[in-house]
CSV table of C-alpha atoms and ligand atoms in Angstrom, one decimal:
chain,number,residue,atom,x,y,z
T,1,UNK,CA,134.0,97.5,82.9
T,2,UNK,CA,133.2,100.1,80.8
T,3,UNK,CA,134.7,103.1,81.0
T,4,UNK,CA,132.0,104.9,79.1
T,5,UNK,CA,130.3,107.5,81.4
T,6,UNK,CA,126.5,107.6,80.7
T,7,UNK,CA,126.2,111.3,81.4
T,8,UNK,CA,128.3,112.6,78.5
T,9,UNK,CA,126.7,112.8,75.6
T,10,UNK,CA,130.0,112.8,73.7
T,11,UNK,CA,131.3,109.6,75.0
T,12,UNK,CA,128.0,107.5,75.3
T,13,UNK,CA,126.3,105.8,72.6
T,14,UNK,CA,122.4,104.8,71.7
T,15,UNK,CA,122.4,101.6,72.8
T,16,UNK,CA,123.0,103.0,76.4
T,17,UNK,CA,121.2,106.2,75.9
T,18,UNK,CA,118.0,105.0,75.0
T,19,UNK,CA,117.9,103.3,78.3
T,20,UNK,CA,118.0,106.7,80.2
T,21,UNK,CA,115.2,108.9,80.8
T,22,UNK,CA,117.8,112.1,80.8
T,23,UNK,CA,115.7,115.2,83.1
T,24,UNK,CA,118.2,118.0,82.4
T,25,UNK,CA,121.2,118.6,80.2
T,26,UNK,CA,124.3,120.6,81.0
T,27,UNK,CA,125.7,123.0,77.9
T,28,UNK,CA,129.2,124.8,78.6
T,29,UNK,CA,129.7,127.9,76.8
T,30,UNK,CA,133.7,129.2,76.6
T,31,UNK,CA,135.5,131.2,74.3
T,32,UNK,CA,138.6,131.5,72.1
T,33,UNK,CA,140.4,134.5,73.4
T,34,UNK,CA,144.1,135.7,74.3
T,35,UNK,CA,144.6,135.3,77.7
T,36,UNK,CA,147.5,137.5,78.4
T,37,UNK,CA,151.1,136.2,77.4
T,38,UNK,CA,150.6,132.7,79.4
T,39,UNK,CA,147.7,131.3,79.0
T,40,UNK,CA,146.2,129.3,76.2
T,41,UNK,CA,143.3,130.7,73.9
T,42,UNK,CA,140.9,127.8,75.0
T,43,UNK,CA,141.3,128.4,79.0
T,44,UNK,CA,137.6,129.6,79.0
T,45,UNK,CA,136.2,126.3,77.4
T,46,UNK,CA,138.8,124.4,79.0
T,47,UNK,CA,137.7,125.3,82.4
T,48,UNK,CA,134.3,125.5,81.8
T,49,UNK,CA,134.3,121.9,80.0
T,50,UNK,CA,136.0,120.5,83.5
T,51,UNK,CA,133.6,122.4,86.0
T,52,UNK,CA,130.8,120.9,83.8
T,53,UNK,CA,132.4,117.4,83.9
T,54,UNK,CA,133.0,117.5,87.7
T,55,UNK,CA,129.8,118.8,88.6
T,56,UNK,CA,127.5,116.2,86.3
T,57,UNK,CA,129.7,113.3,87.2
T,58,UNK,CA,129.1,114.3,91.0
T,59,UNK,CA,125.2,115.0,90.5
T,60,UNK,CA,125.0,111.8,88.3
T,61,UNK,CA,126.5,109.7,91.3
T,62,UNK,CA,123.9,111.6,93.6
T,63,UNK,CA,120.9,110.1,91.5
T,64,UNK,CA,120.5,113.0,88.7
T,65,UNK,CA,119.5,112.0,84.9
T,66,UNK,CA,122.1,114.6,83.4
T,67,UNK,CA,123.9,114.7,80.3
T,68,UNK,CA,126.3,116.4,79.2
T,69,UNK,CA,126.2,118.0,75.9
T,70,UNK,CA,129.1,119.3,74.1
T,71,UNK,CA,130.9,122.3,74.7
T,72,UNK,CA,130.6,125.4,72.3
T,73,UNK,CA,134.1,126.7,72.3
T,74,UNK,CA,133.5,130.3,70.9
T,75,UNK,CA,132.1,132.8,72.5
T,76,UNK,CA,131.1,136.4,72.2
T,77,UNK,CA,134.6,138.3,71.7
T,78,UNK,CA,133.6,141.2,69.5
T,79,UNK,CA,135.4,144.0,71.5
T,80,UNK,CA,138.6,141.4,71.9
T,81,UNK,CA,139.2,141.0,68.3
T,82,UNK,CA,142.5,143.3,68.7
T,83,UNK,CA,144.4,140.5,69.6
T,84,UNK,CA,145.8,138.2,67.1
T,85,UNK,CA,143.5,135.2,66.2
T,86,UNK,CA,140.8,135.8,68.9
T,87,UNK,CA,137.5,134.2,67.5
T,88,UNK,CA,134.2,135.6,67.8
T,89,UNK,CA,130.3,134.8,67.7
T,90,UNK,CA,128.0,137.4,67.8
T,91,UNK,CA,125.3,137.5,70.6
T,92,UNK,CA,122.8,137.3,67.7
T,93,UNK,CA,124.9,134.0,66.5
T,94,UNK,CA,124.6,132.5,70.3
T,95,UNK,CA,121.2,133.0,70.3
T,96,UNK,CA,120.5,131.3,67.2
T,97,UNK,CA,122.6,128.7,68.6
T,98,UNK,CA,121.0,128.5,72.2
T,99,UNK,CA,117.7,128.4,70.2
T,100,UNK,CA,118.4,125.6,68.0
T,101,UNK,CA,119.8,123.5,70.9
T,102,UNK,CA,116.6,124.0,72.8
T,103,UNK,CA,114.4,123.3,70.0
T,104,UNK,CA,116.5,119.9,69.9
T,105,UNK,CA,116.1,119.2,73.5
T,106,UNK,CA,112.1,120.2,73.3
T,107,UNK,CA,111.9,117.6,70.6
T,108,UNK,CA,114.1,114.8,72.6
T,109,UNK,CA,111.5,115.7,75.6
T,110,UNK,CA,114.1,116.7,77.4
T,111,UNK,CA,112.8,119.3,80.1
T,112,UNK,CA,115.6,121.3,81.6
T,113,UNK,CA,118.7,122.9,80.9
T,114,UNK,CA,121.5,124.3,82.6
T,115,UNK,CA,123.4,126.9,80.5
T,116,UNK,CA,127.0,126.9,82.5
T,117,UNK,CA,129.0,130.1,81.0
T,118,UNK,CA,133.1,129.9,81.1
T,119,UNK,CA,133.4,133.4,80.0
T,120,UNK,CA,132.7,137.3,80.9
T,121,UNK,CA,131.9,138.7,77.6
T,122,UNK,CA,129.0,136.2,77.1
T,123,UNK,CA,126.2,138.1,78.8
T,124,UNK,CA,123.6,135.6,78.4
T,125,UNK,CA,121.0,137.0,80.0
T,126,UNK,CA,119.4,139.1,77.8
T,127,UNK,CA,119.2,136.1,75.0
T,128,UNK,CA,117.9,134.0,78.3
T,129,UNK,CA,114.8,136.6,78.1
T,130,UNK,CA,114.6,136.0,73.9
T,131,UNK,CA,114.4,132.2,74.6
T,132,UNK,CA,111.8,132.4,77.7
T,133,UNK,CA,108.0,132.9,75.5
T,134,UNK,CA,109.7,130.5,72.7
T,135,UNK,CA,110.2,127.2,74.8
T,136,UNK,CA,108.7,125.1,77.0
T,137,UNK,CA,112.6,123.8,78.0
T,138,UNK,CA,113.0,125.3,81.7
T,139,UNK,CA,116.7,126.9,81.5
T,140,UNK,CA,118.6,128.5,83.8
T,141,UNK,CA,122.1,130.3,83.5
T,142,UNK,CA,125.2,130.3,85.6
T,143,UNK,CA,128.5,131.8,85.3
T,144,UNK,CA,130.4,129.2,86.8
T,145,UNK,CA,133.2,131.4,88.4
T,146,UNK,CA,130.7,133.6,90.1
T,147,UNK,CA,128.9,130.9,92.2
T,148,UNK,CA,131.1,130.9,95.6
T,149,UNK,CA,132.5,134.7,96.5
T,150,UNK,CA,133.3,133.1,99.9
T,151,UNK,CA,136.2,130.8,98.2
T,152,UNK,CA,136.9,133.2,95.8
T,153,UNK,CA,137.6,135.4,98.7
T,154,UNK,CA,139.3,132.8,101.1
T,155,UNK,CA,141.7,131.5,98.1
T,156,UNK,CA,142.9,134.5,96.1
T,157,UNK,CA,144.2,137.9,97.2
T,158,UNK,CA,143.6,139.4,93.9
T,159,UNK,CA,141.5,137.3,91.8
T,160,UNK,CA,141.9,139.4,88.7
T,161,UNK,CA,139.0,140.0,86.2
T,162,UNK,CA,141.2,138.0,83.2
T,163,UNK,CA,144.2,135.7,83.1
T,164,UNK,CA,144.7,137.0,86.7
T,165,UNK,CA,145.8,135.1,90.0
T,166,UNK,CA,142.2,132.8,89.7
T,167,UNK,CA,142.2,131.9,86.2
T,168,UNK,CA,145.8,131.1,85.9
T,169,UNK,CA,145.3,128.8,89.5
T,170,UNK,CA,142.6,127.2,88.2
T,171,UNK,CA,144.2,126.5,84.4
T,172,UNK,CA,147.5,126.0,86.6
T,173,UNK,CA,145.3,123.0,88.3
T,174,UNK,CA,144.1,121.5,85.1
T,175,UNK,CA,146.9,121.4,83.1
T,176,UNK,CA,149.9,122.9,84.3
T,177,UNK,CA,152.0,122.3,81.1
T,178,UNK,CA,150.0,124.8,79.1
T,179,UNK,CA,150.5,127.4,81.6
T,180,UNK,CA,153.6,129.4,80.8
T,181,UNK,CA,154.3,131.9,83.5
T,182,UNK,CA,157.4,133.2,82.6
T,183,UNK,CA,155.8,135.0,80.0
T,184,UNK,CA,153.0,136.6,81.7
T,185,UNK,CA,153.2,140.5,82.4
T,186,UNK,CA,151.1,142.0,85.2
T,187,UNK,CA,148.4,142.7,83.2
T,188,UNK,CA,148.4,146.7,83.4
T,189,UNK,CA,145.0,148.4,82.0
T,190,UNK,CA,144.3,152.2,80.7
T,191,UNK,CA,142.3,154.6,82.6
T,192,UNK,CA,139.4,155.9,80.8
T,193,UNK,CA,139.0,160.0,80.8
T,194,UNK,CA,135.2,159.4,80.7
T,195,UNK,CA,134.3,159.6,84.5
T,196,UNK,CA,131.1,157.6,84.4
T,197,UNK,CA,133.5,154.8,82.9
T,198,UNK,CA,136.0,154.8,85.7
T,199,UNK,CA,133.6,155.3,88.6
T,200,UNK,CA,131.6,152.2,87.0
T,201,UNK,CA,128.0,153.6,86.3
T,202,UNK,CA,128.1,154.1,82.5
T,203,UNK,CA,129.1,150.9,80.7
T,204,UNK,CA,130.7,150.1,77.2
T,205,UNK,CA,132.0,147.1,75.3
T,206,UNK,CA,135.8,147.8,76.3
T,207,UNK,CA,138.1,147.9,73.3
T,208,UNK,CA,140.1,145.4,74.8
T,209,UNK,CA,143.6,146.0,73.1
T,210,UNK,CA,143.2,149.8,74.1
T,211,UNK,CA,142.2,149.0,77.8
T,212,UNK,CA,145.0,146.3,78.5
T,213,UNK,CA,148.5,145.9,77.5
T,214,UNK,CA,148.9,142.2,77.1
T,215,UNK,CA,144.8,141.4,77.4
T,216,UNK,CA,145.3,140.6,80.9
T,217,UNK,CA,143.7,142.3,83.8
T,218,UNK,CA,145.0,141.1,87.0
T,219,UNK,CA,148.3,140.0,88.6
T,220,UNK,CA,148.9,136.2,88.2
T,221,UNK,CA,152.1,136.0,90.1
T,222,UNK,CA,150.9,134.5,93.2
T,223,UNK,CA,148.6,131.9,91.4
T,224,UNK,CA,149.3,128.3,92.0
T,225,UNK,CA,147.5,124.9,91.6
T,226,UNK,CA,146.6,124.3,94.8
T,227,UNK,CA,144.2,127.4,95.2
T,228,UNK,CA,142.8,126.7,92.0
T,229,UNK,CA,141.9,123.2,92.7
T,230,UNK,CA,140.3,124.4,96.3
T,231,UNK,CA,138.3,127.2,94.6
T,232,UNK,CA,137.1,124.7,91.5
T,233,UNK,CA,136.2,122.2,94.2
T,234,UNK,CA,133.8,124.7,95.9
T,235,UNK,CA,132.4,126.0,92.7
T,236,UNK,CA,131.4,122.3,91.2
T,237,UNK,CA,130.1,121.2,94.6
T,238,UNK,CA,127.6,124.2,94.3
T,239,UNK,CA,127.0,123.5,90.6
T,240,UNK,CA,126.3,119.7,91.4
T,241,UNK,CA,123.6,120.3,93.9
T,242,UNK,CA,122.0,122.7,91.8
T,243,UNK,CA,121.8,120.1,89.2
T,244,UNK,CA,120.2,117.6,91.5
T,245,UNK,CA,118.3,120.2,92.9
T,246,UNK,CA,116.7,120.8,89.4
T,247,UNK,CA,116.4,117.3,88.6
T,248,UNK,CA,114.4,116.6,91.4
T,249,UNK,CA,111.8,118.5,90.9
T,250,UNK,CA,108.9,117.9,88.8
T,251,UNK,CA,107.4,120.8,86.2
T,252,UNK,CA,104.8,122.0,87.2
T,253,UNK,CA,103.1,125.3,87.1
T,254,UNK,CA,104.9,126.5,89.9
T,255,UNK,CA,108.4,125.6,88.7
T,256,UNK,CA,110.7,126.6,90.0
T,257,UNK,CA,108.9,128.1,93.0
T,258,UNK,CA,107.1,126.6,96.1
T,259,UNK,CA,103.3,126.3,95.2
T,260,UNK,CA,101.1,127.8,97.7
Q,301,ZN,ZN1,139.0,133.8,80.6
């Protein structure tokens, strides 16, 4: 029996794909950046790709005509370039890529797109607003790690913001060989003398090499693969449900709302 997964565009072929009226595409967007001293540069891309694969597989098994697009491996990291070998696209570059991808989907009459984001610095909402009047493709955006706050709370004592307990646990579940936990430190951060920043009501794109000591924010000490698996499963389940719902509903003048 063939191992080709029809829902994975990078694996399938024209012979198969011609037979399938795909209804919804999933586009994962990751990053290439330092993650404390112990996680791979590709952490965000590896994680978002895995979440997307598992969610697409699950949705496909439930009958969704979903196709997974290749993961964009570089994201917006303008403020973290202070750490060696981090790569970055400007938000305007990401917007151009999204425009081109959406235009291809339109060309192929693929009406719905789920953008699955894997990196906090990829603040894509403003880009979605840019796309809004320029395409008929219905675009929905999800930051994968935010979909189940209960699971986040249930599984982690201190999830951490960057390369902490949550991200390290998920990576240990996905590929323990790529986690060198003995290299990690606690991920210390510096306080700002601007009160608004400390109180959280003033915002800056934080210069990461000044804000953090080793690029990490959050302590990875209590991370383990089991927590990572449980959390990932909860997120995958919810994202798969969203894909099924998006797939089922015809696009009419009310999409995605109920009429009347
Ligand atoms: Zn990350």
